[in-house]
Amino acid sequence: MESSDTIKGRFPTLLSDVPSTNKNETVILLNDKSKLKTVVGEIKNHFDILFMLMVVDKPPKVFEMNYVFTNYSKNDILTLRVNIDRNKPSVDSISNLLGSADWEEREVYDMFGISFKGHKDLRRILLPEDWPGRPLRKDFQVTDEVRNWTGLDLKF
Amino acid sequence: MENENMNKITINIGPVHPSTHGVLKFVVEIDQDTIKKVEPEIGFVHRGVEKMAEMKYFNSFMPIADKLDYISALNWEVLYATTIENALGITVPPRAVYIRTLMCEMQRMMSHLLFLAHVGEDLGNTTLFMWGFRERELLMDLTEEVSGGRLAPMYVSIGGLYYDLPEGFSEKLLSTLSVIESKVKNEYRAMSYENGLFKMRTVGVGIISREQILKYGITGPNIRASGIKRDLRKDEPYLAYDKIDFDVVTEKAGDAYARFMVRVNEILESIRMIRQVIKDMPTGDVKVKVPWIFKIPPKYTFVRQETPRGEAAMYLVTNDDQKPYRLKIRAPSFYTLQAVKELFVGSKVADLVAILGSLDPVPGEIDR
């Protein structure tokens, strides 16, 4: 909890508190996505790892990015929340700051189509390159075409 | 210029059985016998679990949670059930908590025994492979007796457990535990961890440094083998772990051998824990009534627990609906596997399987 107060103290105009109901968790909202790398650079001084990156699709306007950071020596959890524009989804990559963001960002790109500026190897990770659409977006319909997709051209 | 390229060959290892861990693929660039570059390819068993969660009622997701990591199904069942219970604000009866602890530790032993077996197989030690499966079978039979299932037991329900333990179960379990304890301490010692050939293949191979652990966010037995004392069962106790006495197993070296030893000692530690759980087992109900279809108010729920492969977590977003709005699953193997990009480089091709085996990845949870 102390370390998240320090981080908030460093960027009083950028960060604001969001109430959290989870044990040990602090949620802070970053209101300017262009400052993401600066803030994550500061978080890195207090937290060991990027635990997960959860994206919530909130149509029609917003993709909500939740960067969860944890420590090995302490139990506190920090969730950094950033809202980005759903129509032009793009945000800075933090993969050169934290190695575990590499595959996480590729997965988010794969599932939501959010592009990460500065990522060295941004391509699909779980789905094939020619898969139609971004499955975890709320407007993605699971149709028969999707269910029976094989990736093979089976016309004779 | 030409000579440099002539020596380098790119080979595909996988997607079927790069070792005995499931469908993974590595594109490996080798110079004679030394690995220069690795690119892991995953996604062969991607089933769209997170999308399926958004399409199903909370209860109907349980069989899928079961099959995320198909060799530690009960741990994932407990994790999913706890997430929903926390979101609903339900408290589970004490007997259910204790039985869940017992089943989690049984599953951990099964998972670690399978790990020992597969490391044996990877190194050509077929005896260890057979033995690991033999001891695991004893526990599988007990799981079948409890739940009717073996790999995917479907025993944990939201609000507790589907049914109580069968009669005479604890006596059977205790006698099985003493069999496994003596096998692991005596037979396994001779065949693996005090065996010269086994040590030659694993000591000093694939050392994970502290920097790599922080970089890739590795958790679980793999970091305890590198000397980091981190175990959610101890540090952030859930279930009945704060009421039983156990040690967090660590090793210093951080190589494949240390990772093997951590698992061996964790099996012995789990045996100790199960004995205490059986001794202190409370009586009473094993479930609270929860309707089959229910709604959860708008909420963010985050739960993390220690599975045999590390810190697994679920982040559930609900929106006053009968289905999750978003369910993000953190699979520990997903993070561990990223590290092979650094771990394999500079080692021999034959060591690749030893290192991969010692990391214990499961494609089912990596691909989701």
Coordinates of C-alpha atoms in Angstrom, one line a residue:
Chain A
M1 CA 0.0 0.0 0.0
E2 CA 2.9 2.4 0.8
S3 CA 4.5 1.9 -2.5
S4 CA 1.3 2.7 -4.4
D5 CA 1.0 5.9 -2.4
T6 CA 4.6 6.8 -3.4
I7 CA 3.7 6.2 -7.0
K8 CA 0.6 8.4 -6.8
G9 CA 2.7 11.1 -5.1
R10 CA 5.1 11.1 -8.0
F11 CA 2.3 11.8 -10.6
P12 CA -0.5 13.7 -8.8
T13 CA -2.1 15.1 -11.9
L14 CA -2.0 11.8 -13.9
L15 CA -3.2 9.3 -11.5
S16 CA -6.4 9.0 -9.5
D17 CA -7.8 6.4 -7.1
V18 CA -10.4 3.9 -7.9
P19 CA -12.0 1.9 -5.1
S20 CA -11.2 -1.8 -5.0
T21 CA -13.0 -4.6 -3.3
N22 CA -10.2 -7.1 -3.6
K23 CA -7.8 -8.0 -0.8
N24 CA -4.5 -6.2 -0.9
E25 CA -5.4 -4.6 -4.3
T26 CA -4.9 -0.9 -5.1
V27 CA -6.4 0.4 -8.4
I28 CA -5.2 3.6 -9.9
L29 CA -6.5 5.2 -13.1
L30 CA -4.1 6.8 -15.6
N31 CA -5.8 9.6 -17.5
D32 CA -3.2 10.1 -20.2
K33 CA -2.2 7.0 -22.1
S34 CA 0.8 8.7 -23.7
K35 CA 2.5 8.8 -20.2
L36 CA 2.1 5.0 -19.7
K37 CA 5.8 4.2 -20.2
T38 CA 6.9 6.9 -17.7
V39 CA 4.4 5.6 -15.0
V40 CA 5.3 2.0 -15.6
G41 CA 9.0 2.9 -15.3
E42 CA 8.3 4.3 -11.8
I43 CA 6.1 1.3 -10.9
K44 CA 9.0 -1.0 -11.8
N45 CA 11.0 0.5 -8.9
H46 CA 8.4 -0.8 -6.4
F47 CA 6.9 -3.9 -8.0
D48 CA 8.7 -7.0 -9.3
I49 CA 6.6 -8.4 -12.1
L50 CA 3.8 -7.7 -14.5
F51 CA 1.4 -10.3 -13.2
M52 CA -1.2 -10.0 -16.0
L53 CA -2.7 -7.7 -18.5
M54 CA -6.5 -7.8 -18.6
V55 CA -8.4 -5.9 -21.3
V56 CA -12.1 -5.3 -21.0
D57 CA -14.0 -4.3 -24.1
K58 CA -16.6 -1.6 -23.3
P59 CA -18.3 -0.7 -26.5
P60 CA -18.9 1.7 -28.2
K61 CA -16.0 3.8 -27.1
V62 CA -13.5 2.3 -24.7
F63 CA -11.0 -0.5 -24.3
E64 CA -10.1 -0.7 -20.6
M65 CA -6.5 -1.9 -20.1
N66 CA -5.7 -3.3 -16.6
Y67 CA -2.0 -3.8 -15.9
V68 CA -1.6 -5.9 -12.8
F69 CA 1.7 -5.7 -10.9
T70 CA 2.8 -7.9 -8.0
N71 CA 5.7 -8.4 -5.7
Y72 CA 7.6 -11.6 -4.6
S73 CA 8.4 -10.3 -1.1
K74 CA 5.1 -8.5 -0.3
N75 CA 1.4 -9.3 -1.0
D76 CA 0.3 -5.9 -2.4
I77 CA -1.2 -5.8 -5.9
L78 CA -1.3 -2.7 -8.0
T79 CA -3.7 -2.4 -10.9
L80 CA -3.0 0.4 -13.4
R81 CA -6.1 1.2 -15.4
V82 CA -5.9 3.0 -18.7
N83 CA -8.8 3.7 -21.0
I84 CA -8.0 3.8 -24.7
D85 CA -10.1 4.8 -27.8
R86 CA -11.9 1.7 -29.2
N87 CA -12.0 3.1 -32.7
K88 CA -8.3 3.8 -33.0
P89 CA -6.9 1.2 -30.5
S90 CA -3.2 1.8 -30.0
V91 CA -1.0 2.3 -27.0
D92 CA 2.7 2.3 -26.1
S93 CA 4.3 -1.1 -25.6
I94 CA 6.0 -1.7 -22.3
S95 CA 7.6 -4.9 -23.4
N96 CA 11.1 -3.4 -23.4
L97 CA 10.6 -2.5 -19.7
L98 CA 9.0 -5.8 -18.6
G99 CA 9.7 -9.0 -20.5
S100 CA 6.5 -10.7 -19.5
A101 CA 4.6 -8.0 -21.4
D102 CA 6.0 -9.4 -24.7
W103 CA 3.6 -12.3 -25.0
E104 CA 0.8 -10.6 -23.1
E105 CA 0.7 -7.8 -25.6
R106 CA 0.8 -10.2 -28.5
E107 CA -2.2 -12.0 -27.0
V108 CA -4.1 -8.7 -26.6
Y109 CA -3.3 -7.8 -30.2
D110 CA -4.5 -11.3 -31.2
M111 CA -7.7 -11.2 -29.3
F112 CA -8.7 -7.5 -29.4
G113 CA -6.6 -6.0 -32.3
I114 CA -5.0 -3.4 -30.1
S115 CA -1.7 -2.4 -31.6
F116 CA 1.3 -1.7 -29.3
K117 CA 3.7 1.0 -30.5
G118 CA 7.3 -0.1 -30.2
H119 CA 6.7 -3.9 -29.8
K120 CA 9.4 -5.7 -31.7
D121 CA 7.4 -8.7 -32.8
L122 CA 3.7 -7.9 -32.9
R123 CA 1.9 -10.8 -34.5
R124 CA -0.8 -13.3 -33.5
I125 CA 0.2 -15.8 -30.8
L126 CA -2.6 -18.2 -30.1
L127 CA -4.7 -18.0 -33.3
P128 CA -3.5 -18.6 -36.8
E129 CA -2.4 -15.6 -38.9
D130 CA -5.4 -15.9 -41.2
W131 CA -8.1 -16.2 -38.5
P132 CA -11.1 -14.0 -39.3
G133 CA -11.6 -11.3 -36.7
R134 CA -10.7 -10.5 -33.1
P135 CA -12.6 -13.0 -31.0
L136 CA -12.7 -11.3 -27.6
R137 CA -14.3 -8.1 -28.9
K138 CA -17.9 -7.9 -27.8
D139 CA -19.1 -7.5 -31.4
F140 CA -17.5 -10.7 -32.6
Q141 CA -20.2 -13.2 -33.4
V142 CA -19.5 -16.9 -32.9
T143 CA -21.2 -18.1 -36.1
D144 CA -21.0 -21.5 -37.9
E145 CA -18.4 -20.2 -40.2
V146 CA -16.2 -19.5 -37.1
R147 CA -17.0 -22.8 -35.5
N148 CA -16.2 -24.9 -38.6
W149 CA -13.1 -22.9 -39.5
T150 CA -10.2 -25.2 -40.5
G151 CA -7.8 -22.8 -42.2
L152 CA -7.7 -25.1 -45.2
D153 CA -9.1 -24.5 -48.6
L154 CA -11.1 -27.6 -49.1
K155 CA -12.8 -26.9 -52.4
F156 CA -12.3 -29.6 -55.0
Chain B
M1 CA 30.1 -15.1 -44.8
E2 CA 29.0 -18.2 -46.6
N3 CA 30.7 -20.5 -44.1
E4 CA 28.8 -18.9 -41.2
N5 CA 25.5 -19.6 -42.9
M6 CA 26.5 -23.1 -43.9
N7 CA 26.9 -24.2 -40.3
K8 CA 23.6 -22.9 -39.2
I9 CA 20.5 -25.0 -39.7
T10 CA 17.0 -24.3 -38.7
I11 CA 15.0 -27.2 -37.4
N12 CA 11.5 -27.6 -36.2
I13 CA 11.1 -29.5 -32.9
G14 CA 7.4 -30.4 -32.5
P15 CA 4.5 -29.7 -32.7
V16 CA 3.9 -33.4 -31.8
H17 CA 5.9 -34.3 -28.7
P18 CA 9.0 -32.1 -28.5
S19 CA 9.3 -34.0 -25.3
T20 CA 6.4 -35.6 -23.5
H21 CA 4.5 -32.5 -22.6
G22 CA 1.9 -32.0 -25.3
V23 CA 1.6 -30.0 -28.4
L24 CA 4.3 -27.3 -28.5
K25 CA 6.6 -26.3 -31.3
F26 CA 10.1 -24.8 -31.2
V27 CA 11.8 -23.3 -34.2
V28 CA 15.4 -23.8 -33.3
E29 CA 18.5 -22.4 -35.1
I30 CA 21.5 -24.6 -34.4
D31 CA 25.2 -24.4 -35.1
Q32 CA 26.4 -28.0 -35.1
D33 CA 25.0 -29.1 -31.7
T34 CA 24.7 -25.7 -30.0
I35 CA 21.4 -23.8 -30.0
K36 CA 21.7 -20.2 -31.2
K37 CA 18.1 -19.0 -31.3
V38 CA 14.8 -20.3 -30.2
E39 CA 11.3 -19.2 -31.2
P40 CA 8.5 -21.1 -29.3
E41 CA 5.2 -21.4 -31.1
I42 CA 2.1 -22.0 -29.1
G43 CA -1.7 -22.1 -29.7
F44 CA -2.1 -25.6 -31.0
V45 CA -4.7 -26.5 -28.3
H46 CA -6.3 -23.1 -28.2
R47 CA -10.0 -23.6 -27.4
G48 CA -11.1 -20.0 -26.8
V49 CA -11.7 -20.6 -23.1
E50 CA -12.1 -16.9 -22.3
K51 CA -14.6 -16.4 -25.0
M52 CA -16.5 -19.5 -24.0
A53 CA -16.7 -18.1 -20.4
E54 CA -18.5 -15.1 -21.7
M55 CA -21.1 -17.3 -23.5
K56 CA -21.9 -19.6 -20.5
Y57 CA -23.7 -19.4 -17.2
F58 CA -21.3 -19.2 -14.2
N59 CA -22.0 -22.8 -13.3
S60 CA -21.6 -24.2 -16.8
F61 CA -18.0 -23.0 -17.0
M62 CA -16.8 -25.4 -14.4
P63 CA -16.2 -28.4 -16.8
I64 CA -14.0 -26.0 -18.9
A65 CA -12.1 -24.8 -15.9
D66 CA -11.4 -28.4 -15.3
K67 CA -9.7 -28.9 -18.6
L68 CA -7.6 -25.8 -18.6
D69 CA -4.6 -27.6 -17.1
Y70 CA -5.6 -31.2 -17.5
I71 CA -3.1 -32.5 -15.0
S72 CA -4.1 -30.3 -12.1
A73 CA -7.8 -30.0 -12.7
L74 CA -8.9 -29.8 -9.1
N75 CA -6.7 -26.7 -8.4
W76 CA -8.3 -24.9 -11.2
E77 CA -11.8 -26.0 -10.1
V78 CA -11.1 -24.6 -6.6
L79 CA -9.7 -21.4 -8.1
Y80 CA -12.7 -20.8 -10.3
A81 CA -15.2 -21.7 -7.6
T82 CA -13.4 -19.3 -5.1
T83 CA -13.5 -16.5 -7.7
I84 CA -17.3 -16.9 -8.1
E85 CA -17.8 -17.3 -4.3
N86 CA -15.8 -14.1 -3.6
A87 CA -17.9 -12.2 -6.2
L88 CA -21.1 -13.5 -4.7
G89 CA -19.9 -13.1 -1.1
I90 CA -20.5 -16.7 -0.1
T91 CA -18.6 -18.4 2.7
V92 CA -18.0 -22.1 2.2
P93 CA -18.6 -24.5 5.2
P94 CA -15.4 -25.5 7.1
R95 CA -15.6 -29.2 6.1
A96 CA -15.7 -28.2 2.4
V97 CA -12.7 -26.0 2.9
Y98 CA -10.7 -28.9 4.4
I99 CA -11.7 -31.4 1.8
R100 CA -10.8 -28.8 -0.9
T101 CA -7.4 -28.4 0.7
L102 CA -7.0 -32.2 0.8
M103 CA -8.0 -32.6 -2.9
C104 CA -5.7 -29.7 -3.9
E105 CA -2.7 -31.4 -2.2
M106 CA -3.6 -34.8 -3.7
Q107 CA -3.8 -33.1 -7.1
R108 CA -0.4 -31.4 -6.5
M109 CA 1.1 -34.8 -5.7
M110 CA -0.4 -36.3 -8.9
S111 CA 0.9 -33.5 -10.9
H112 CA 4.4 -33.6 -9.5
L113 CA 4.6 -37.4 -9.8
L114 CA 3.7 -37.0 -13.5
F115 CA 6.4 -34.4 -13.7
L116 CA 9.0 -36.8 -12.3
A117 CA 7.8 -39.5 -14.7
H118 CA 8.1 -37.2 -17.7
V119 CA 11.5 -35.8 -16.8
G120 CA 12.6 -39.5 -16.6
E121 CA 11.1 -40.2 -20.0
D122 CA 12.8 -37.1 -21.5
L123 CA 16.2 -38.2 -20.3
G124 CA 15.7 -41.8 -21.4
N125 CA 15.0 -43.1 -17.9
T126 CA 12.0 -45.3 -18.7
T127 CA 12.0 -46.9 -15.3
L128 CA 11.2 -43.6 -13.7
F129 CA 8.5 -43.0 -16.3
M130 CA 6.8 -46.3 -15.3
W131 CA 7.2 -45.7 -11.6
G132 CA 5.8 -42.1 -11.7
F133 CA 2.7 -43.4 -13.4
R134 CA 2.4 -46.3 -11.0
E135 CA 2.3 -44.1 -7.9
R136 CA 0.1 -41.6 -9.6
E137 CA -2.4 -44.3 -10.5
L138 CA -2.9 -45.0 -6.8
L139 CA -4.0 -41.4 -6.3
M140 CA -6.0 -41.4 -9.5
D141 CA -8.0 -44.4 -8.2
L142 CA -8.8 -42.5 -5.0
T143 CA -9.9 -39.4 -7.0
E144 CA -12.1 -41.7 -9.0
E145 CA -13.6 -43.1 -5.9
V146 CA -14.4 -39.6 -4.6
S147 CA -15.7 -38.0 -7.7
G148 CA -16.2 -40.6 -10.4
G149 CA -13.7 -38.8 -12.7
R150 CA -10.0 -39.2 -13.1
L151 CA -8.5 -36.5 -15.2
A152 CA -11.5 -34.1 -15.0
P153 CA -13.1 -34.9 -11.7
M154 CA -15.8 -32.2 -11.5
Y155 CA -15.9 -32.5 -7.7
V156 CA -15.8 -28.8 -6.7
S157 CA -19.0 -26.9 -7.1
I158 CA -19.8 -23.2 -6.5
G159 CA -20.7 -23.1 -2.8
G160 CA -18.7 -26.2 -1.7
L161 CA -18.5 -29.7 -3.1
Y162 CA -20.9 -31.9 -5.0
Y163 CA -20.7 -34.6 -2.4
D164 CA -18.9 -35.7 0.7
L165 CA -16.0 -38.1 0.9
P166 CA -17.0 -41.8 0.7
E167 CA -16.8 -44.0 3.8
G168 CA -13.4 -45.4 4.7
F169 CA -11.7 -42.9 2.4
S170 CA -9.2 -41.5 4.9
E171 CA -7.9 -44.9 5.9
K172 CA -7.3 -45.8 2.3
L173 CA -5.6 -42.5 1.6
L174 CA -3.4 -42.8 4.6
S175 CA -2.1 -46.2 3.6
T176 CA -1.6 -45.0 0.0
L177 CA 0.4 -42.0 1.4
S178 CA 2.8 -44.2 3.3
V179 CA 3.4 -46.4 0.2
I180 CA 4.2 -43.3 -1.9
E181 CA 6.4 -41.8 0.8
S182 CA 8.5 -44.9 1.0
K183 CA 8.8 -45.2 -2.8
V184 CA 9.8 -41.5 -3.2
K185 CA 12.3 -41.7 -0.4
N186 CA 13.9 -45.0 -1.4
E187 CA 13.3 -46.2 -4.9
Y188 CA 13.2 -42.8 -6.5
R189 CA 16.4 -41.8 -4.8
A190 CA 18.3 -44.7 -6.3
M191 CA 16.8 -44.1 -9.8
S192 CA 17.0 -40.4 -10.0
Y193 CA 18.2 -37.9 -7.5
E194 CA 21.1 -39.8 -6.2
N195 CA 21.8 -41.5 -9.5
G196 CA 25.1 -40.4 -11.1
L197 CA 23.8 -40.6 -14.7
F198 CA 20.7 -38.6 -13.8
K199 CA 22.8 -35.9 -12.2
M200 CA 25.1 -35.7 -15.2
R201 CA 22.2 -34.8 -17.3
T202 CA 20.6 -32.2 -15.0
V203 CA 23.1 -30.6 -12.7
G204 CA 24.1 -27.2 -14.0
V205 CA 21.7 -27.3 -16.9
G206 CA 19.3 -24.5 -17.7
I207 CA 20.1 -22.2 -14.8
I208 CA 17.4 -19.6 -14.2
S209 CA 18.8 -16.4 -12.7
R210 CA 16.9 -13.9 -10.5
E211 CA 16.9 -11.3 -13.4
Q212 CA 15.2 -13.8 -15.7
I213 CA 12.6 -14.6 -13.1
L214 CA 11.7 -10.9 -12.7
K215 CA 11.8 -10.3 -16.4
Y216 CA 9.4 -13.0 -17.4
G217 CA 7.3 -13.1 -14.2
I218 CA 8.0 -16.8 -13.5
T219 CA 6.3 -18.2 -10.4
G220 CA 5.9 -21.5 -8.5
P221 CA 8.3 -24.4 -8.0
N222 CA 10.6 -23.0 -10.8
I223 CA 11.5 -19.9 -8.7
R224 CA 11.7 -21.8 -5.4
A225 CA 14.4 -23.8 -7.1
S226 CA 16.3 -20.5 -7.7
G227 CA 16.2 -19.6 -4.0
I228 CA 13.2 -17.3 -3.9
K229 CA 11.0 -18.2 -1.0
R230 CA 7.6 -17.4 -2.5
D231 CA 4.5 -19.6 -2.0
L232 CA 1.0 -18.2 -1.9
R233 CA -0.1 -21.1 0.3
K234 CA 2.3 -19.5 3.0
D235 CA 2.4 -15.9 2.0
E236 CA -1.3 -15.3 1.3
P237 CA -3.0 -18.3 2.9
Y238 CA -6.2 -19.4 1.3
L239 CA -8.4 -22.6 2.1
A240 CA -7.1 -24.2 5.3
Y241 CA -3.4 -23.5 4.6
D242 CA -3.0 -21.1 7.6
K243 CA -4.2 -23.8 10.0
I244 CA -1.7 -26.5 9.0
D245 CA 2.0 -26.7 9.5
F246 CA 4.2 -27.0 6.4
D247 CA 7.5 -25.7 5.0
V248 CA 8.1 -23.9 1.8
V249 CA 10.6 -26.0 -0.1
T250 CA 13.5 -24.1 -1.7
E251 CA 16.8 -25.0 -3.5
K252 CA 19.7 -22.7 -4.3
A253 CA 21.2 -23.8 -7.6
G254 CA 18.3 -22.9 -10.0
D255 CA 19.2 -25.6 -12.5
A256 CA 17.2 -28.5 -13.8
Y257 CA 18.3 -30.7 -10.9
A258 CA 17.1 -28.2 -8.3
R259 CA 13.7 -27.9 -10.0
F260 CA 13.5 -31.7 -9.8
M261 CA 14.4 -31.7 -6.2
V262 CA 11.9 -29.0 -5.3
R263 CA 9.1 -31.2 -6.7
V264 CA 10.3 -34.3 -4.9
N265 CA 10.4 -32.5 -1.6
E266 CA 7.0 -30.9 -2.3
I267 CA 5.5 -34.3 -2.7
L268 CA 6.8 -35.2 0.8
E269 CA 5.5 -31.9 2.1
S270 CA 2.1 -32.5 0.6
I271 CA 2.0 -35.9 2.3
R272 CA 2.7 -34.2 5.6
M273 CA -0.1 -31.7 4.9
I274 CA -2.7 -34.3 4.0
R275 CA -2.0 -36.2 7.2
Q276 CA -2.7 -33.1 9.2
V277 CA -5.8 -32.2 7.2
I278 CA -7.3 -35.7 7.8
K279 CA -6.5 -35.4 11.5
D280 CA -8.2 -32.0 11.9
M281 CA -11.1 -32.7 9.4
P282 CA -14.3 -31.0 10.8
T283 CA -17.7 -32.5 10.5
G284 CA -20.8 -30.9 9.0
D285 CA -22.1 -29.9 5.6
V286 CA -20.0 -29.8 2.5
K287 CA -22.0 -27.2 0.6
V288 CA -24.2 -24.1 0.8
K289 CA -27.1 -23.9 -1.6
V290 CA -26.5 -21.8 -4.6
P291 CA -29.0 -21.6 -7.4
W292 CA -28.0 -23.0 -10.8
I293 CA -28.5 -19.7 -12.6
F294 CA -27.8 -16.4 -10.7
K295 CA -26.6 -12.9 -11.3
I296 CA -23.6 -11.1 -10.0
P297 CA -23.7 -7.3 -9.6
P298 CA -21.1 -5.1 -11.4
K299 CA -17.8 -5.9 -9.8
Y300 CA -14.1 -6.6 -10.4
T301 CA -13.0 -9.8 -8.6
F302 CA -9.4 -10.9 -8.5
V303 CA -8.3 -14.2 -7.0
R304 CA -4.9 -15.9 -7.1
Q305 CA -3.8 -19.3 -5.9
E306 CA -0.8 -21.6 -6.0
T307 CA -1.3 -24.4 -8.6
P308 CA 1.4 -27.0 -9.1
R309 CA 2.8 -24.8 -11.9
G310 CA 2.9 -21.5 -10.1
E311 CA 0.6 -18.6 -9.3
A312 CA -2.6 -18.9 -11.2
A313 CA -5.1 -16.1 -11.1
M314 CA -8.6 -15.2 -12.4
Y315 CA -9.8 -11.6 -13.0
L316 CA -13.6 -11.7 -13.3
V317 CA -15.6 -8.7 -14.5
T318 CA -19.3 -9.0 -13.9
N319 CA -22.1 -6.7 -15.2
D320 CA -25.3 -7.7 -13.4
D321 CA -25.7 -10.6 -15.8
Q322 CA -26.0 -14.4 -15.6
K323 CA -22.7 -14.8 -17.5
P324 CA -19.3 -13.3 -16.9
Y325 CA -18.6 -10.0 -18.8
R326 CA -15.0 -10.9 -19.0
L327 CA -12.9 -13.6 -17.4
K328 CA -9.1 -13.2 -17.7
I329 CA -7.1 -16.3 -16.8
R330 CA -3.5 -16.1 -15.8
A331 CA -1.8 -19.4 -16.6
P332 CA 1.6 -19.7 -14.9
S333 CA 3.1 -21.8 -17.7
F334 CA 2.4 -19.1 -20.2
Y335 CA 5.0 -16.9 -18.5
T336 CA 7.4 -19.7 -17.7
L337 CA 7.6 -20.8 -21.4
Q338 CA 8.6 -17.3 -22.5
A339 CA 11.9 -17.8 -20.6
V340 CA 13.0 -20.6 -23.0
K341 CA 14.0 -17.9 -25.5
E342 CA 16.9 -17.2 -23.1
L343 CA 17.3 -20.5 -21.4
F344 CA 17.9 -22.7 -24.4
V345 CA 20.5 -20.5 -26.1
G346 CA 24.0 -21.8 -25.7
S347 CA 23.0 -25.3 -24.6
K348 CA 23.1 -28.5 -26.6
V349 CA 20.1 -29.9 -28.4
A350 CA 20.0 -32.9 -26.1
D351 CA 19.7 -30.5 -23.1
L352 CA 16.6 -28.9 -24.6
V353 CA 14.3 -31.6 -23.5
A354 CA 15.9 -31.8 -20.1
I355 CA 15.4 -28.0 -19.6
L356 CA 11.9 -28.0 -21.0
G357 CA 10.9 -31.0 -18.9
S358 CA 12.2 -29.4 -15.8
L359 CA 10.1 -26.3 -16.4
D360 CA 6.9 -28.4 -16.4
P361 CA 4.8 -26.5 -18.9
V362 CA 1.3 -27.7 -19.8
P363 CA 0.0 -26.5 -23.2
G364 CA -3.6 -26.8 -22.1
E365 CA -3.2 -23.8 -19.8
I366 CA -0.8 -22.0 -22.0
D367 CA -3.1 -22.0 -25.0
R368 CA -6.4 -21.8 -23.0

